[in-house]
Short mmCIF file of C-alpha atoms in Angstrom, two decimals:
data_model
loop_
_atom_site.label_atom_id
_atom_site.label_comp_id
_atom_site.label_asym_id
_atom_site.label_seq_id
_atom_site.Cartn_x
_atom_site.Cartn_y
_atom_site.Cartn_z
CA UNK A 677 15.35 9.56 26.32
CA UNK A 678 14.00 9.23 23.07
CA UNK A 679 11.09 6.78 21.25
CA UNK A 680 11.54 6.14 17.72
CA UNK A 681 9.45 4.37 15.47
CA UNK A 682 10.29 1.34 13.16
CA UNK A 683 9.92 2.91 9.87
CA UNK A 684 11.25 6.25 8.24
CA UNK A 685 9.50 9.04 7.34
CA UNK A 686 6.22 10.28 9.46
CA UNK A 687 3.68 7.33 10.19
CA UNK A 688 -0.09 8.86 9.56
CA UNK A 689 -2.17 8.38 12.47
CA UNK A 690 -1.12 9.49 16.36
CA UNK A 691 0.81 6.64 16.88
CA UNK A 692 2.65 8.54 19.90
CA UNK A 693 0.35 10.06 22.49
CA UNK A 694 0.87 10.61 26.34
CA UNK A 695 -0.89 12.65 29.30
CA UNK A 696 2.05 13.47 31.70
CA UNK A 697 1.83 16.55 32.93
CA UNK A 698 3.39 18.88 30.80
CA UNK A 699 5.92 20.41 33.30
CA UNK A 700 7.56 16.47 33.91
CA UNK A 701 6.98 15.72 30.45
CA UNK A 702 6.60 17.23 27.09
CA UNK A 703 8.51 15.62 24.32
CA UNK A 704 8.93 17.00 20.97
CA UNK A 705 7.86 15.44 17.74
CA UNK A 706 10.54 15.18 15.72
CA UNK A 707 9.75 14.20 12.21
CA UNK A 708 10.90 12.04 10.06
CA UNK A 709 11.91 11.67 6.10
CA UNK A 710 12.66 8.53 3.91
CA UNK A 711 12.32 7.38 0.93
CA UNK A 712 9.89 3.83 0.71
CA UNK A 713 11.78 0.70 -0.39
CA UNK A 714 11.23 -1.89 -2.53
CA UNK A 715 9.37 -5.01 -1.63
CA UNK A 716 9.97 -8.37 -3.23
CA UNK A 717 6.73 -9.73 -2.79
CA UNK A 718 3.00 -8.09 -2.79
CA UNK A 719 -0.51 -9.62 -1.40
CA UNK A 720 -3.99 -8.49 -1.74
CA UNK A 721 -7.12 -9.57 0.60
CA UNK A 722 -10.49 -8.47 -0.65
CA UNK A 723 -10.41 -11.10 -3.67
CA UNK A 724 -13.88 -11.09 -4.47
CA UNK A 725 -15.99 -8.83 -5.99
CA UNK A 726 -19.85 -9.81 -5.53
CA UNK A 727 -19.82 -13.38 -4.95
CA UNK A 728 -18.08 -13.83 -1.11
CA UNK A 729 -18.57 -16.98 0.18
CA UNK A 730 -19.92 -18.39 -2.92
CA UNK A 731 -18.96 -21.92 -4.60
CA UNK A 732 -15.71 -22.35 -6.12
CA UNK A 733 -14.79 -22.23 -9.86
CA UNK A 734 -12.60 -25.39 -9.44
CA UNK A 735 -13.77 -26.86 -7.38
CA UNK B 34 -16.28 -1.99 -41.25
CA UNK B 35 -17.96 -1.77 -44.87
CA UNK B 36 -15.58 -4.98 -45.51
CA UNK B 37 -17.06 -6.93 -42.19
CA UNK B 38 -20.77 -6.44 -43.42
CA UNK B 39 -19.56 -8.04 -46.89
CA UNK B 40 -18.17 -11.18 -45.19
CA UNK B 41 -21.67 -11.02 -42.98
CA UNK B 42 -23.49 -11.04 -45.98
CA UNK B 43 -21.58 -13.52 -47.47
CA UNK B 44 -21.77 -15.89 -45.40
CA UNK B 45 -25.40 -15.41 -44.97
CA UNK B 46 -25.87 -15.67 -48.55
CA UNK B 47 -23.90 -19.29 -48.01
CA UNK B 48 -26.10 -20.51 -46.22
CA UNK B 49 -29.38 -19.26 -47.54
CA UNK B 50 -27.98 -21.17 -51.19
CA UNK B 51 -27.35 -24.00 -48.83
CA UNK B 52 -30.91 -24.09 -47.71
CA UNK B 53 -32.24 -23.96 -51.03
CA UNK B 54 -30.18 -26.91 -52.48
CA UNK B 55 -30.37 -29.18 -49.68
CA UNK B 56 -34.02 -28.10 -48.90
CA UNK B 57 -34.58 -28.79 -52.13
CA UNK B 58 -33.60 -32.83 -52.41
CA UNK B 59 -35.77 -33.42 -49.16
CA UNK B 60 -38.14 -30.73 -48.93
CA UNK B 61 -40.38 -31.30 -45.37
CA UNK B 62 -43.81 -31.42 -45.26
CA UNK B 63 -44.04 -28.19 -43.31
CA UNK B 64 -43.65 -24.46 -44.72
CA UNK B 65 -40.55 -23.94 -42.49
CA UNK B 66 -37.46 -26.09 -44.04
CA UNK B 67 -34.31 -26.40 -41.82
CA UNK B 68 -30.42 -27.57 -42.89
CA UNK B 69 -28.69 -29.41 -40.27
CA UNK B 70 -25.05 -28.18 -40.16
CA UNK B 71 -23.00 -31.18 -39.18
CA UNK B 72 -20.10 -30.05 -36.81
CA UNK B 73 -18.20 -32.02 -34.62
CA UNK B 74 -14.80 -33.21 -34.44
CA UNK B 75 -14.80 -36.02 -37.29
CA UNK B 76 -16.35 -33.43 -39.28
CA UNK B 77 -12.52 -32.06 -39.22
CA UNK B 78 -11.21 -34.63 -40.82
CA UNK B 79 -13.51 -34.68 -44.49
CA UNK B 80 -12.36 -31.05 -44.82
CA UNK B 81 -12.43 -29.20 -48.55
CA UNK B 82 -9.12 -27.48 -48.62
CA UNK B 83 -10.62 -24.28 -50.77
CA UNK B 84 -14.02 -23.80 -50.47
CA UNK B 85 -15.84 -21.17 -52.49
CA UNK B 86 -18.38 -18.49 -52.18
CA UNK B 87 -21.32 -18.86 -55.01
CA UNK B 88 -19.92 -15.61 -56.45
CA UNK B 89 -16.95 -16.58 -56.36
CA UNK B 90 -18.10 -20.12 -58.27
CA UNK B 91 -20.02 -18.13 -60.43
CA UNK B 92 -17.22 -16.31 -61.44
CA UNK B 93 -14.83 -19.14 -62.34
CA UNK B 94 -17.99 -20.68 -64.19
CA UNK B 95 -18.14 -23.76 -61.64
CA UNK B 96 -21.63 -22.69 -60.46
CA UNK B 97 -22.72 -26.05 -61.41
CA UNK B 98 -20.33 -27.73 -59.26
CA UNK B 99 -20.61 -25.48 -56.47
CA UNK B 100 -24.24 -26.32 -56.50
CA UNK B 101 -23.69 -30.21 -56.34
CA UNK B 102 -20.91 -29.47 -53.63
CA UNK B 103 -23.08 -27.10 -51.11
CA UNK B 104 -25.57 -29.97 -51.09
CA UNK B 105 -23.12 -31.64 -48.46
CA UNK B 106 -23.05 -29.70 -45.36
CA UNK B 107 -19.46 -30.35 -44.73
CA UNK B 108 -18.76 -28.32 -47.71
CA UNK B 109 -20.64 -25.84 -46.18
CA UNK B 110 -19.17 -25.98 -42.68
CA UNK B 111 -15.77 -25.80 -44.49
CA UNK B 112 -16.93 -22.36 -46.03
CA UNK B 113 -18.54 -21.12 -42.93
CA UNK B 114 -15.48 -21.51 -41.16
CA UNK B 115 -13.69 -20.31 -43.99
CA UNK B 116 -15.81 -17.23 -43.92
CA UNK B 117 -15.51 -17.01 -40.26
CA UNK B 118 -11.77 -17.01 -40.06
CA UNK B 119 -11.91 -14.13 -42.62
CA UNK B 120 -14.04 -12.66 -40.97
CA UNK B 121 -12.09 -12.15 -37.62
CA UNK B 122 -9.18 -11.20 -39.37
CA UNK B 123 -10.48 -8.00 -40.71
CA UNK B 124 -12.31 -7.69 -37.70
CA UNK B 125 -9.16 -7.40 -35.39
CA UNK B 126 -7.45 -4.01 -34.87
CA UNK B 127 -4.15 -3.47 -36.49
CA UNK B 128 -1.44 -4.97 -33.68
CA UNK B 129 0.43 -2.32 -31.80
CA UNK B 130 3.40 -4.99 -30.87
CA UNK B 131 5.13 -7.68 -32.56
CA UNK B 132 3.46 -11.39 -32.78
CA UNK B 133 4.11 -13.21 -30.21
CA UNK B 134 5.55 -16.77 -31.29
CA UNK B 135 3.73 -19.70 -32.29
CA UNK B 136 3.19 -22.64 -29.88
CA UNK B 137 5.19 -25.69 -30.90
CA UNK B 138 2.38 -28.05 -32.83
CA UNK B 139 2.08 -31.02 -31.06
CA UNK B 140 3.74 -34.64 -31.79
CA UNK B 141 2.44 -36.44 -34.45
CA UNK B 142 0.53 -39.69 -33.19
CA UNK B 143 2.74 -43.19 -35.01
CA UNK B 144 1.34 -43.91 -38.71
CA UNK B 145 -1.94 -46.22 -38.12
CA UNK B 146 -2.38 -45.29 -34.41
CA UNK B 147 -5.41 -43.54 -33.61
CA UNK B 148 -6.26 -40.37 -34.36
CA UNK B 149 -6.00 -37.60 -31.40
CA UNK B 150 -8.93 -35.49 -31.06
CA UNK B 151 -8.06 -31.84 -32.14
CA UNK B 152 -6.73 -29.62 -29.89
CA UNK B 153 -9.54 -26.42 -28.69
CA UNK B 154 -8.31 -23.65 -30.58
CA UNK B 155 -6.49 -20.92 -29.26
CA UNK B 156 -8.32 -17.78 -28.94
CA UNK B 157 -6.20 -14.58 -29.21
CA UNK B 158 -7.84 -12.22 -26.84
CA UNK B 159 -6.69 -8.66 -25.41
CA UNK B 160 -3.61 -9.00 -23.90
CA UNK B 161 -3.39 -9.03 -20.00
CA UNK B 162 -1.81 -10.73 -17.48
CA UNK B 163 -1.84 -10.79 -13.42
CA UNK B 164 1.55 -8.85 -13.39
CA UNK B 165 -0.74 -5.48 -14.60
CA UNK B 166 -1.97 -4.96 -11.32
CA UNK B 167 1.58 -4.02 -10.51
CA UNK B 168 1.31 -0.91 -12.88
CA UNK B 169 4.70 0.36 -14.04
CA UNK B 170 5.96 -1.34 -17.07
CA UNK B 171 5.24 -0.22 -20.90
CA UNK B 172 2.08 -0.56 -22.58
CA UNK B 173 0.23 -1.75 -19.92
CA UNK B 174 3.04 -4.59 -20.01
CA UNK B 175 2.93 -4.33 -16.27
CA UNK B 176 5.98 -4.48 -13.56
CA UNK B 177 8.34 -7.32 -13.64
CA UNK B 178 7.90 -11.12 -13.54
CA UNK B 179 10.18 -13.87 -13.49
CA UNK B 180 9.70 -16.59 -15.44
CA UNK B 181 8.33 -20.00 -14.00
CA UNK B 182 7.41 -17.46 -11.24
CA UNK B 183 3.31 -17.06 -10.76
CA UNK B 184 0.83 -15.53 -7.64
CA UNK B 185 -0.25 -17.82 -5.03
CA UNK B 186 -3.94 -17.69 -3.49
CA UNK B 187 -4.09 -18.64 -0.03
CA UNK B 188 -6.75 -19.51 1.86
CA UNK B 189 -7.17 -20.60 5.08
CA UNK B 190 -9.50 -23.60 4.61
CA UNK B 191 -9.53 -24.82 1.44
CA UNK B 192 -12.77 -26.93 2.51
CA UNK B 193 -14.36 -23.87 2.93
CA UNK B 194 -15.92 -21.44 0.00
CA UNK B 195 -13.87 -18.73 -1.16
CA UNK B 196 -13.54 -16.24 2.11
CA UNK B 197 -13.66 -12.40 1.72
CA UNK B 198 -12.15 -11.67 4.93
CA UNK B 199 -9.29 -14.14 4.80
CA UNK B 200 -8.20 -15.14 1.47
CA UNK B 201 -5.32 -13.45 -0.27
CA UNK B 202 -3.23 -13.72 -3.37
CA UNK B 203 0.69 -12.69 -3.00
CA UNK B 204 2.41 -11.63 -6.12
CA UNK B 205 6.18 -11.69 -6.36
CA UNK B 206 7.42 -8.10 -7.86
CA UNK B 207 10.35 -9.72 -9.56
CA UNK B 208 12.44 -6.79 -8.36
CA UNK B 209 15.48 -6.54 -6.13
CA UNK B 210 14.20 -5.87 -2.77
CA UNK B 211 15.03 -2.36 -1.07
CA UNK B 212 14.78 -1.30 2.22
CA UNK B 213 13.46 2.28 2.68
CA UNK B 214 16.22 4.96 3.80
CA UNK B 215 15.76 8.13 5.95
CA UNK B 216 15.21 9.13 9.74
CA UNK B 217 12.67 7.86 11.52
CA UNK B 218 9.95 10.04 13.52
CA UNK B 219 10.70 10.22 17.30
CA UNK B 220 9.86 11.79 20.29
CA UNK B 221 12.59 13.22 22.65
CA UNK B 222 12.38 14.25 25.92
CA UNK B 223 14.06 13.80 29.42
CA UNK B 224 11.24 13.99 33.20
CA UNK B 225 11.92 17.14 34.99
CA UNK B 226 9.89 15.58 37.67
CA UNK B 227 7.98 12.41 39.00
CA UNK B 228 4.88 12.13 36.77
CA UNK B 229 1.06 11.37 38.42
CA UNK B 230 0.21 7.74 39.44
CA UNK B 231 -2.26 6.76 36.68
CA UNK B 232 -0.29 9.08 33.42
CA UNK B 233 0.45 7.16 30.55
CA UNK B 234 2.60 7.26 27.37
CA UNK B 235 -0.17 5.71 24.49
CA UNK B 236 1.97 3.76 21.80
CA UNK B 237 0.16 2.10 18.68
CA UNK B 238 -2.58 2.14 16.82
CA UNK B 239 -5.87 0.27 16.87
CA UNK B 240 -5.49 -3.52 18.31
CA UNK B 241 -2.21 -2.67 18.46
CA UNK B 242 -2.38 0.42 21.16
CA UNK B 243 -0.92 -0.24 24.60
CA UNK B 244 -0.90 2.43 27.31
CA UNK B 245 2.31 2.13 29.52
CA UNK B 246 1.07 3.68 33.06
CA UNK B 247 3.09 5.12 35.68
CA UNK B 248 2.90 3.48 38.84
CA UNK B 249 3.81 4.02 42.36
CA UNK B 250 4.60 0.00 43.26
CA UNK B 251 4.67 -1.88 39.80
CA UNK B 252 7.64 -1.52 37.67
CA UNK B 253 6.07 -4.58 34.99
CA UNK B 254 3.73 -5.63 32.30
CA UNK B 255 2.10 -2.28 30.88
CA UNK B 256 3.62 -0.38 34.50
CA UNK B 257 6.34 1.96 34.41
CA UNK B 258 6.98 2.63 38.02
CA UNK B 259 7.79 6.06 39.67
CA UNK B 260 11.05 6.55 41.49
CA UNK B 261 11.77 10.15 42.21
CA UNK B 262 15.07 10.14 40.26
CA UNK B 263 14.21 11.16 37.22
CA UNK B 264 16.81 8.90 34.79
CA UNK B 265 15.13 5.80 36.59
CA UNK B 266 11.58 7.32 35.71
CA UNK B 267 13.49 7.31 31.90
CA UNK B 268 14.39 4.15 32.24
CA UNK B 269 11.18 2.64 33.78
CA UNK B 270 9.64 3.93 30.99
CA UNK B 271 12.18 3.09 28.41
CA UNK B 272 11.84 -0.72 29.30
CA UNK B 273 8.31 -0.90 29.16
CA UNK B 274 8.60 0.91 26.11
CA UNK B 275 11.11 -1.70 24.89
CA UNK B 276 8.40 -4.87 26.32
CA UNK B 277 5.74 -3.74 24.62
CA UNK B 278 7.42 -3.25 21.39
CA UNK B 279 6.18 -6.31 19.83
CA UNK B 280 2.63 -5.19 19.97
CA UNK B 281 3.09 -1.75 19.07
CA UNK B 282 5.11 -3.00 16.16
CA UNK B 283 6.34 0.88 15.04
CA UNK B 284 8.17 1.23 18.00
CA UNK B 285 11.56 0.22 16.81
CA UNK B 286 14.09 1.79 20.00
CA UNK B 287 13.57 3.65 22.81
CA UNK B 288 16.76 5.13 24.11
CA UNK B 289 17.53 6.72 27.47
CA UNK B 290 20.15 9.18 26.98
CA UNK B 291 20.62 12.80 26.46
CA UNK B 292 17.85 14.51 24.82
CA UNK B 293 18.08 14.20 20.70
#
C-alpha cells in the first residue's frame, strides 16, 4: 500500500509518522521532486505594522 | 546643488525686498514688521504671467517697476511659486525612464458659468506601486498586472478596526496559472503481520494532525481495525487514510496495492 501526499516535491515538517512495530510495519520514505507552479492570485495577512487594532484611515 | 542654494537665496531675497516695500507703506508700531502672503484659490486667478527676480529687474532696468509691483503680494506669490517650481526642477534627479503621459486636462466649464475650483496639483513622487511586492519585473517595475485589475483587502468585520490576525489583502499575479509538476513524497509499505491494539499511523501537521489507531473492534472514525489478514489490515488502514484526508489536507491517495 502506499500514502502519498498532495503536493510534489518533499513537504518540510514530519508530516508522515507511525509507531507500528517495525517487523509489521516499516515503510520507506520515498521522496519526492517537482518543480512549484504558478499561482494566479497571492494574499498576505499581517497587514499592519504598529498600529493593530487601531482606527481606520477611511473610515 | 550650488544651483539649488541660488534659487534658495533667491527666493529669500524675494521676499526680504517684499518686506521692505510693503513694510514700508504701513510700517507697524512694533519693531517686528510682518507681510501677509495672500494664497488661496482666487489668488490663482490675478496671476502675473512672468514674474521677475529684483536682479533680474535690475538688469532689464525695470527696478522701478518691480518695486511698485512687489508691493502687491500676489506679485509676490506669483514669483514664489515661480521660484518654487524652479526650484524642484533642478532639484529632481535626472529620470532613468521615459515620461509617463500627461493626464487629459479637464473639460472646460460653458463661457459665463462659474468658475471650477482648481484641481490639487499632482505631485510626482518616487515611483511605486502595490504590484512591487511581487518582485520580478525590471526596475523595480514589479511582476505583472492587468489593467482595471487592483488588490482587494478583506476583512472580516468591516465594523470592526483594522484586525492583525484576520485581515488580508489578495493580489492577482496577472500570470497564467501553473500547476507544479513532479512526484510526490510517499511512503510504501505492505503489514507482514497484525500490528498492536493502540499503534497508529500520525498524518498532518499541527491542527491538522490526526492519528489513525489500530483497533481490535472499530473499523471507523480515526480506527483502523485489525483483522489478521494482512491486505484487510492495508485496507483498514487505507480507508481511514482516505476519511481523514480532508483534515490532513497533504494526503492526496493512499493506495493498497503492491509495494511502490
Amino acid at each position: 500500500m502506499t500514502i502519498q501526499l498532495d503536493t510534489t516535491g518533499n513537504l518540510a515538517g514530519a508530516i508522515f509518522t507511525e509507531n507500528i512495530s517495525a517487523s509489521v510495519w516499516s515503510p520507506a520514505d520515498i521522496h519526492g521532486a517537482g518543480v512549484p507552479g504558478q499561482p494566479t492570485i497571492v494574499a498576505f495577512n499581517q497587514l499592519y505594522n504598529t498600529q493593530c487594532g487601531g482606527t481606520r484611515a477611511n473610515p | 546643488m550650488a544651483r539649488a542654494c541660488v534659487w534658495i537665496a533667491t527666493t529669500a531675497l524675494a521676499l526680504a525686498v517684499c518686506t521692505d516695500n510693503a513694510g514700508a507703506a504701513q510700517r507697524p508700531k512694533s519693531s517686528v514688521s510682518h507681510t501677509t502672503m495672500v494664497q488661496d484659490w482666487s489668488t490663482e486667478r490675478i496671476g502675473f504671467r512672468s514674474p521677475m527676480t529684483p536682479q533680474k529687474a535690475r538688469a532689464r532696468g525695470l527696478s522701478q517697476r518691480w518695486q511698485r509691483l512687489s508691493a502687491d503680494p500676489r506679485y509676490m506669490l506669483s514669483l514664489t511659486d515661480r521660484l518654487q517650481a524652479q526650484f524642484a526642477i533642478a532639484a529632481k534627479p535626472a529620470p532613468s525612464s521615459p515620461k509617463p503621459p500627461k493626464p487629459p486636462k479637464p473639460p472646460k466649464p460653458p463661457h459665463g458659468g462659474p468658475k471650477p475650483p482648481p484641481s490639487t496639483p499632482t505631485v510626482q513622487d518616487k515611483h511605486r506601486d502595490w504590484s512591487n511586492v511581487l518582485e520580478g519585473g525590471q526596475d523595480g517595475e514589479g511582476g505583472g498586472g492587468l489593467a482595471g485589475v487592483y488588490p482587494a483587502k478583506f476583512s472580516f468585520d468591516f465594523t470592526a478596526p483594522p484586525d492583525c490576525v484576520t485581515d488580508f489583502v489578495v493580489y492577482p499575479t496577472g500570470a497564467q496559472g501553473a500547476d507544479s509538476t513532479g512526484t510526490s513524497e510517499m511512503w510504501s509499505d505492505d503489514f507482514t503481520g497484525d500490528p498492536v491494539e493502540g499503534q497508529y499511523v500520525r498524518l498532518g501537521l499541527g491542527f491538522r494532525q490526526v492519528n489513525l489507531v489500530a483497533s481490535n473492534t472499530l473499523n471507523t472514525d480515526a480506527n483502523f481495525q485489525i483483522t489478521g489478514n494482512n491486505a484487510t489490515n492495508a485496507v483498514n488502514l487505507i480507508a481511514a487514510v482516505n476519511r481523514w484526508e480532508g483534515q490532513t489536507v497533504s494526503v492526496r491517495t493512499a493506495s493498497v496495492g503492491p509495494r511502490t
